[in-house]
Each structure stands twice: as C-alpha cells, then as structure tokens.
CSV table of C-alpha atoms in Angstrom, one decimal:
chain,number,residue,atom,x,y,z
A,1,MET,CA,0.0,-0.1,0.2
A,2,ALA,CA,1.5,3.5,-0.9
A,3,VAL,CA,1.3,6.2,1.5
A,4,PRO,CA,-1.0,9.0,0.2
A,5,VAL,CA,1.7,11.6,-1.2
A,6,LEU,CA,2.5,8.9,-4.3
A,7,HIS,CA,-1.1,9.2,-4.7
A,8,VAL,CA,-1.6,13.1,-4.5
A,9,ALA,CA,1.7,13.1,-6.7
A,10,LEU,CA,0.4,10.8,-9.2
A,11,GLY,CA,-3.1,13.0,-9.3
A,12,MET,CA,-1.0,16.3,-9.2
A,13,SER,CA,1.3,15.4,-12.3
A,14,VAL,CA,-2.0,14.9,-14.9
A,15,PRO,CA,-3.0,18.9,-14.5
A,16,PHE,CA,0.9,19.6,-14.7
A,17,THR,CA,1.5,17.7,-17.8
A,18,PHE,CA,-1.4,19.5,-19.2
A,19,GLY,CA,-0.3,22.7,-18.4
A,20,MET,CA,2.9,22.5,-19.6
A,21,ALA,CA,1.7,21.2,-22.6
A,22,ALA,CA,-0.1,24.8,-22.9
A,23,TYR,CA,2.9,26.2,-22.3
A,24,ALA,CA,4.8,24.7,-24.7
A,25,GLU,CA,2.0,25.1,-27.7
A,26,LYS,CA,1.9,29.4,-26.4
A,27,LYS,CA,5.2,29.5,-24.8
A,28,ARG,CA,4.1,31.8,-22.0
A,29,MET,CA,2.3,31.3,-19.1
A,30,THR,CA,-0.4,33.6,-18.6
A,31,SER,CA,-1.7,33.8,-14.8
A,32,ARG,CA,-5.0,32.7,-16.1
A,33,MET,CA,-3.0,29.5,-17.2
A,34,LEU,CA,-1.0,29.3,-13.9
A,35,GLY,CA,-4.0,30.0,-11.5
A,36,LEU,CA,-6.1,27.2,-14.0
A,37,VAL,CA,-3.2,24.4,-13.3
A,38,LEU,CA,-2.3,25.0,-9.4
A,39,SER,CA,-6.5,24.9,-8.8
A,40,PHE,CA,-6.2,21.2,-11.1
A,41,MET,CA,-3.4,19.9,-9.3
A,42,ILE,CA,-5.1,20.8,-5.9
A,43,PHE,CA,-7.7,19.0,-7.1
A,44,CYS,CA,-6.6,16.5,-8.7
A,45,GLY,CA,-4.2,15.9,-6.2
A,46,ALA,CA,-7.6,15.8,-3.5
A,47,PHE,CA,-8.9,13.3,-5.8
A,48,ALA,CA,-6.4,11.2,-5.6
A,49,VAL,CA,-6.8,10.0,-2.2
A,50,VAL,CA,-10.5,9.5,-2.2
A,51,PRO,CA,-10.4,5.7,-1.5
A,52,ASP,CA,-8.0,6.4,1.4
A,53,ILE,CA,-10.6,8.8,3.4
A,54,PRO,CA,-12.4,5.9,4.7
A,55,ARG,CA,-9.2,4.7,6.5
A,56,TYR,CA,-9.1,7.6,8.4
A,57,PHE,CA,-13.0,6.6,10.2
A,58,PRO,CA,-11.8,3.1,10.5
A,59,GLN,CA,-14.9,2.2,13.1
A,60,LYS,CA,-17.4,3.9,11.0
A,61,HIS,CA,-16.8,3.4,7.4
A,62,SER,CA,-15.2,-0.1,7.8
A,63,TYR,CA,-17.3,-1.4,4.8
A,64,LEU,CA,-16.7,1.5,2.9
A,65,GLU,CA,-13.3,1.5,3.4
A,66,LYS,CA,-13.5,-2.3,2.0
A,67,LYS,CA,-15.2,-1.8,-1.1
A,68,MET,CA,-13.6,1.4,-2.0
A,69,ASN,CA,-10.0,-0.5,-1.9
A,70,GLY,CA,-11.2,-3.7,-3.2
A,71,SER,CA,-12.9,-2.5,-5.9
A,72,VAL,CA,-11.4,-2.0,-9.7
A,73,LEU,CA,-13.0,0.8,-10.3
A,74,SER,CA,-11.1,2.8,-7.7
A,75,ASN,CA,-8.8,2.7,-10.2
A,76,ILE,CA,-10.6,5.8,-11.7
A,77,PHE,CA,-9.0,7.8,-8.7
A,78,PHE,CA,-5.8,8.2,-10.3
A,79,LEU,CA,-5.1,4.4,-10.8
A,80,HIS,CA,-5.1,4.0,-7.0
A,81,ILE,CA,-5.3,0.2,-6.8
A,82,ILE,CA,-2.8,-0.4,-8.9
A,83,LEU,CA,-0.2,1.4,-7.8
A,84,ASP,CA,-0.9,0.2,-3.8
A,85,LYS,CA,-0.5,-3.2,-5.2
A,86,ASN,CA,2.6,-2.0,-6.9
A,87,GLU,CA,4.2,0.1,-3.8
A,88,PRO,CA,5.8,-2.2,-1.3
A,89,GLU,CA,3.6,-1.1,2.4
A,90,ASP,CA,4.0,2.6,3.3
A,91,GLU,CA,6.7,3.7,1.5
A,92,GLY,CA,6.9,6.5,-1.0
A,93,LEU,CA,6.7,9.3,1.0
A,94,ALA,CA,10.2,10.3,-0.1
A,95,GLU,CA,9.1,9.9,-3.7
A,96,GLY,CA,6.3,11.6,-3.9
A,97,ALA,CA,7.4,14.7,-2.0
A,98,SER,CA,10.2,15.1,-4.6
A,99,ILE,CA,8.0,14.4,-7.5
A,100,ILE,CA,5.4,17.0,-6.2
A,101,PHE,CA,8.7,19.6,-5.4
A,102,ALA,CA,10.2,19.0,-9.2
A,103,MET,CA,6.6,19.8,-10.6
A,104,LEU,CA,6.2,23.1,-8.8
A,105,PHE,CA,9.8,24.1,-9.0
A,106,ILE,CA,9.2,23.8,-12.7
A,107,ILE,CA,6.2,25.8,-12.9
A,108,LEU,CA,8.1,28.4,-10.6
A,109,VAL,CA,11.0,28.5,-13.4
A,110,VAL,CA,8.2,28.4,-16.2
A,111,SER,CA,6.8,31.5,-14.9
A,112,GLY,CA,9.8,33.5,-14.4
A,113,LYS,CA,10.8,33.0,-17.5
A,114,SER,CA,7.0,34.6,-18.3
A,115,ALA,CA,7.8,37.5,-16.3
A,116,ILE,CA,10.5,38.1,-18.4
A,117,GLY,CA,9.0,37.9,-21.3
A,118,ASN,CA,6.0,40.2,-20.2
A,119,GLU,CA,9.0,42.9,-18.4
A,120,LYS,CA,10.5,42.6,-22.0
A,121,GLU,CA,7.1,43.7,-23.5
A,122,ILE,CA,6.0,46.3,-21.0
A,123,MET,CA,9.6,47.7,-22.0
A,124,SER,CA,8.8,48.3,-25.7
A,125,LEU,CA,5.4,49.2,-25.2
A,126,GLU,CA,6.3,52.2,-23.3
A,127,LYS,CA,9.3,53.3,-25.5
A,128,GLU,CA,6.1,53.0,-27.9
A,129,VAL,CA,3.8,55.2,-25.6
A,130,PHE,CA,6.4,57.2,-24.5
A,131,PRO,CA,8.9,58.0,-26.9
A,132,ARG,CA,11.8,60.4,-25.5
B,1,MET,CA,14.9,14.1,5.3
B,2,LEU,CA,11.9,16.1,4.4
B,3,LYS,CA,11.8,18.2,7.8
B,4,HIS,CA,15.4,19.5,6.5
B,5,ILE,CA,14.0,20.0,3.3
B,6,THR,CA,11.4,22.3,4.6
B,7,ILE,CA,13.8,24.0,6.9
B,8,GLY,CA,15.7,24.7,3.8
B,9,LEU,CA,13.0,26.3,2.0
B,10,PHE,CA,11.3,27.9,4.8
B,11,ILE,CA,14.1,30.5,5.5
B,12,PRO,CA,14.0,31.4,1.9
B,13,TYR,CA,10.7,32.0,2.3
B,14,CYS,CA,10.8,34.0,5.5
B,15,ILE,CA,13.2,36.4,3.7
B,16,LEU,CA,11.1,36.6,0.4
B,17,ILE,CA,7.9,37.3,2.3
B,18,PHE,CA,9.6,39.9,4.8
B,19,LEU,CA,11.0,41.6,1.4
B,20,TYR,CA,7.6,41.4,-0.7
B,21,VAL,CA,5.9,43.1,2.8
B,22,LYS,CA,8.6,45.7,2.8
B,23,LYS,CA,8.3,46.5,-0.8
B,24,GLY,CA,4.8,47.4,-0.2
B,25,TYR,CA,3.8,44.1,-1.9
B,26,ARG,CA,5.2,43.8,-5.2
B,27,LEU,CA,7.8,41.4,-6.5
B,28,GLU,CA,10.6,42.3,-8.5
B,29,THR,CA,11.0,39.9,-11.8
B,30,LYS,CA,14.6,39.6,-10.7
B,31,ALA,CA,13.8,38.0,-7.3
B,32,LEU,CA,11.0,35.7,-9.2
B,33,VAL,CA,13.3,34.5,-11.5
B,34,ALA,CA,16.0,33.7,-8.9
B,35,LEU,CA,13.2,32.4,-6.1
B,36,PRO,CA,13.2,28.9,-8.1
B,37,TYR,CA,16.9,28.5,-7.7
B,38,VAL,CA,17.1,29.8,-3.9
B,39,PHE,CA,14.7,27.9,-3.1
B,40,LEU,CA,16.5,24.3,-5.0
B,41,PHE,CA,20.0,25.2,-3.7
B,42,CYS,CA,18.7,25.4,-0.2
B,43,ALA,CA,17.0,22.3,-0.6
B,44,LEU,CA,19.9,20.6,-1.5
B,45,TRP,CA,21.8,22.6,1.2
B,46,SER,CA,20.2,20.9,3.9
B,47,ILE,CA,20.3,17.5,3.0
B,48,VAL,CA,24.2,17.6,2.6
B,49,PRO,CA,24.8,15.6,5.6
B,50,ASN,CA,22.3,12.8,4.3
B,51,ILE,CA,24.1,12.8,1.2
B,52,ILE,CA,27.4,12.5,2.7
B,53,SER,CA,26.7,9.9,4.9
B,54,PHE,CA,26.6,7.7,1.5
B,55,VAL,CA,29.7,7.8,0.8
B,56,PRO,CA,31.5,4.2,2.1
B,57,TRP,CA,33.9,2.9,4.5
B,58,GLY,CA,32.8,5.0,7.3
B,59,ILE,CA,34.1,8.1,6.4
B,60,GLY,CA,30.8,9.9,5.4
B,61,SER,CA,29.2,8.8,8.8
B,62,ALA,CA,32.0,10.2,10.5
B,63,VAL,CA,32.0,13.3,8.6
B,64,ALA,CA,28.3,13.8,8.9
B,65,GLY,CA,27.9,12.9,12.8
B,66,ASN,CA,30.3,16.2,13.7
B,67,SER,CA,27.9,18.4,14.9
B,68,PHE,CA,29.5,21.2,14.0
B,69,PHE,CA,29.3,20.3,10.2
B,70,ASN,CA,25.9,19.1,10.6
B,71,ASN,CA,24.7,22.8,11.9
B,72,ILE,CA,25.4,24.6,9.0
B,73,PHE,CA,23.1,23.1,7.2
B,74,PHE,CA,20.4,24.7,8.9
B,75,PHE,CA,20.8,22.9,12.0
B,76,HIS,CA,20.4,19.5,10.5
B,77,ARG,CA,21.5,17.4,13.9
B,78,ALA,CA,19.3,19.5,16.1
B,79,LEU,CA,16.1,18.7,13.7
B,80,GLU,CA,16.7,15.4,14.1
B,81,ASN,CA,15.9,15.2,18.0
B,82,ILE,CA,12.9,17.0,17.3
B,83,PRO,CA,10.3,14.4,17.1
B,84,THR,CA,7.2,16.7,16.6
B,85,LEU,CA,8.7,18.0,13.3
B,86,GLU,CA,7.6,14.6,11.8
B,87,SER,CA,7.7,14.0,8.1
B,88,ILE,CA,3.9,14.3,7.1
B,89,PHE,CA,4.0,17.7,9.2
B,90,GLY,CA,6.8,18.8,6.8
B,91,LEU,CA,5.3,18.0,4.0
B,92,GLY,CA,2.0,20.4,4.5
B,93,LEU,CA,4.5,22.6,5.5
B,94,MET,CA,6.7,22.7,2.1
B,95,LEU,CA,3.4,23.0,0.2
B,96,PHE,CA,1.8,25.6,2.3
B,97,ILE,CA,5.4,27.3,1.5
B,98,LEU,CA,5.1,26.3,-2.2
B,99,PHE,CA,1.4,27.1,-2.7
B,100,SER,CA,1.9,30.5,-1.1
B,101,VAL,CA,4.6,31.4,-3.5
B,102,PHE,CA,2.6,30.9,-6.3
B,103,ILE,CA,-0.1,33.3,-4.8
B,104,ILE,CA,2.5,36.0,-5.0
B,105,VAL,CA,3.8,34.8,-8.2
B,106,LEU,CA,-0.2,34.9,-9.6
B,107,ARG,CA,-0.2,38.5,-8.1
B,108,HIS,CA,2.8,39.6,-10.4
B,109,LEU,CA,1.8,38.1,-13.5
B,110,LYS,CA,-1.6,39.9,-12.8
B,111,GLN,CA,-0.2,43.0,-12.0
B,112,GLN,CA,2.1,42.9,-15.3
B,113,GLU,CA,-0.8,41.6,-17.5
B,114,ARG,CA,-3.0,44.6,-16.7
B,115,GLU,CA,0.5,46.7,-17.8
B,116,ILE,CA,0.7,45.3,-21.2
B,117,GLU,CA,-2.9,45.7,-21.4
B,118,LYS,CA,-2.9,49.4,-19.9
B,119,LEU,CA,-0.1,50.3,-22.3
B,120,LYS,CA,-1.5,48.6,-25.4
B,121,ARG,CA,-5.1,50.9,-25.1
B,122,LEU,CA,-2.4,54.0,-24.8
B,123,ARG,CA,-1.0,53.2,-28.1
C-alpha cells in the first residue's frame, strides 16, 4: 500500500502535464493558465486520495473502506488500486514529495521566464507610448 | 529528510515574505526568477549530511556525525532530535510554502498583464 503522498503526486502530475503542454504551445504562462493549473493540481491531488479517506475513520466506515480499496473501479482515482498493489507497504513518502517538489519547481521556473517576457513587452510598449 | 528540506525552504521563504511586505506587496522579476533556484539550493543544502552519509567505508557517517558540520546545514542534527517535526508535518508545511509563493507569483503576473493591457490601450 502506497502512502497518500504518492497518490497525490500522481494526481497532480496529470494537470501539470497538460499545463506544460499548453505552455509549450503558447510559449508563455499567463496568470489565468497558472491559476487553472494550480487549482486543478490541488483538485486532482485531493481526488487521488478519495479511496484512502474511509481509512481514517475505521470504526464508522470499515465497509466503505473495504469496498473502495477492493474494487477495480477505484482506479478512477488516478490508478489508486494499481499503485497500492505495486508499491511496498507504507513507502513512497520521499518519492512522492520529490515529485511534487519537482513539479512545483518547474512551474516556478516557467513562471519566472514568462515574467521576464512580460517585462520585456512592457519595456518595448513603454518606448512606443512614451518616446523620449 | 523531508523536515530538513522544509526548514531549508522556510528560510528563503521568510526572507521573501519580508522583502515582499517591505516593498509594498510587489515582487521584482529578478527575485521571481531567482526564487526557484534559491529554493532548490537551500533544499539541497539542508540534506547534505544525508547525502554525505552514503559515502562508503565509514568516512561519510563520521563526517556527517560531526555536530558543528551538521549545524551549517540548517541545524540538521538539532532537527533530527525533534520528534514533533514528523515527515507528514514537513510535507504539509512544504506544500503551504510553495502554494503561498504561487499566490505571490500569480499576483505578480496579473499585475504585469494589467500593465501590458493598459499600455496597449494607450498605444
């Protein structure tokens, strides 16, 4: 059974990939795009750990826990069952955290590049609007 | 290891927030560009003793066991002895730091876009 962080990382990687594909096409990260990518990353990260939620309330939801973790349908939650089967017991915290950190680092770098592009555009527009 | 990385990230984060507030809630593009690299450097710096301990023949563990050596790397040894700083807490704090930085970045990009729009209208 993999730790939730690994599931979160896998969930976050999907909107991240789409965001990077959009960036590669547009060559610019707009604020709207960044907001969308981050919101979807949070949403998909949370969605990926839905089958693990009943585990935190074992007395109340043991039936739900068994059903969610035993069904193949739970793979809707970003291959939750497949990941649980392939990852050894309670491992993957460091791997998951590194994947999340790497994704957020890449987004920060890309945003920085876009900010430089924006600044250049502002400077050239200022020269046009206010010629000296 | 995660808590060390988190503390490594927390120090430049505090400096960033201080500068951000001091400059009237505005971030310079230079700072924005340097930010991810500073974060990466500090995160790697904080886990140097962990990396060194992998050096074979006991050399690595002997060097990594030196308390003075450890304190340069964001109080590595001292943090190891704090049981309350569990890994999951570290991860939570790391995500909080990174997502709050993104709010600042988002605001900066929005300000730039607004400025571009304004200048385009004036042209």
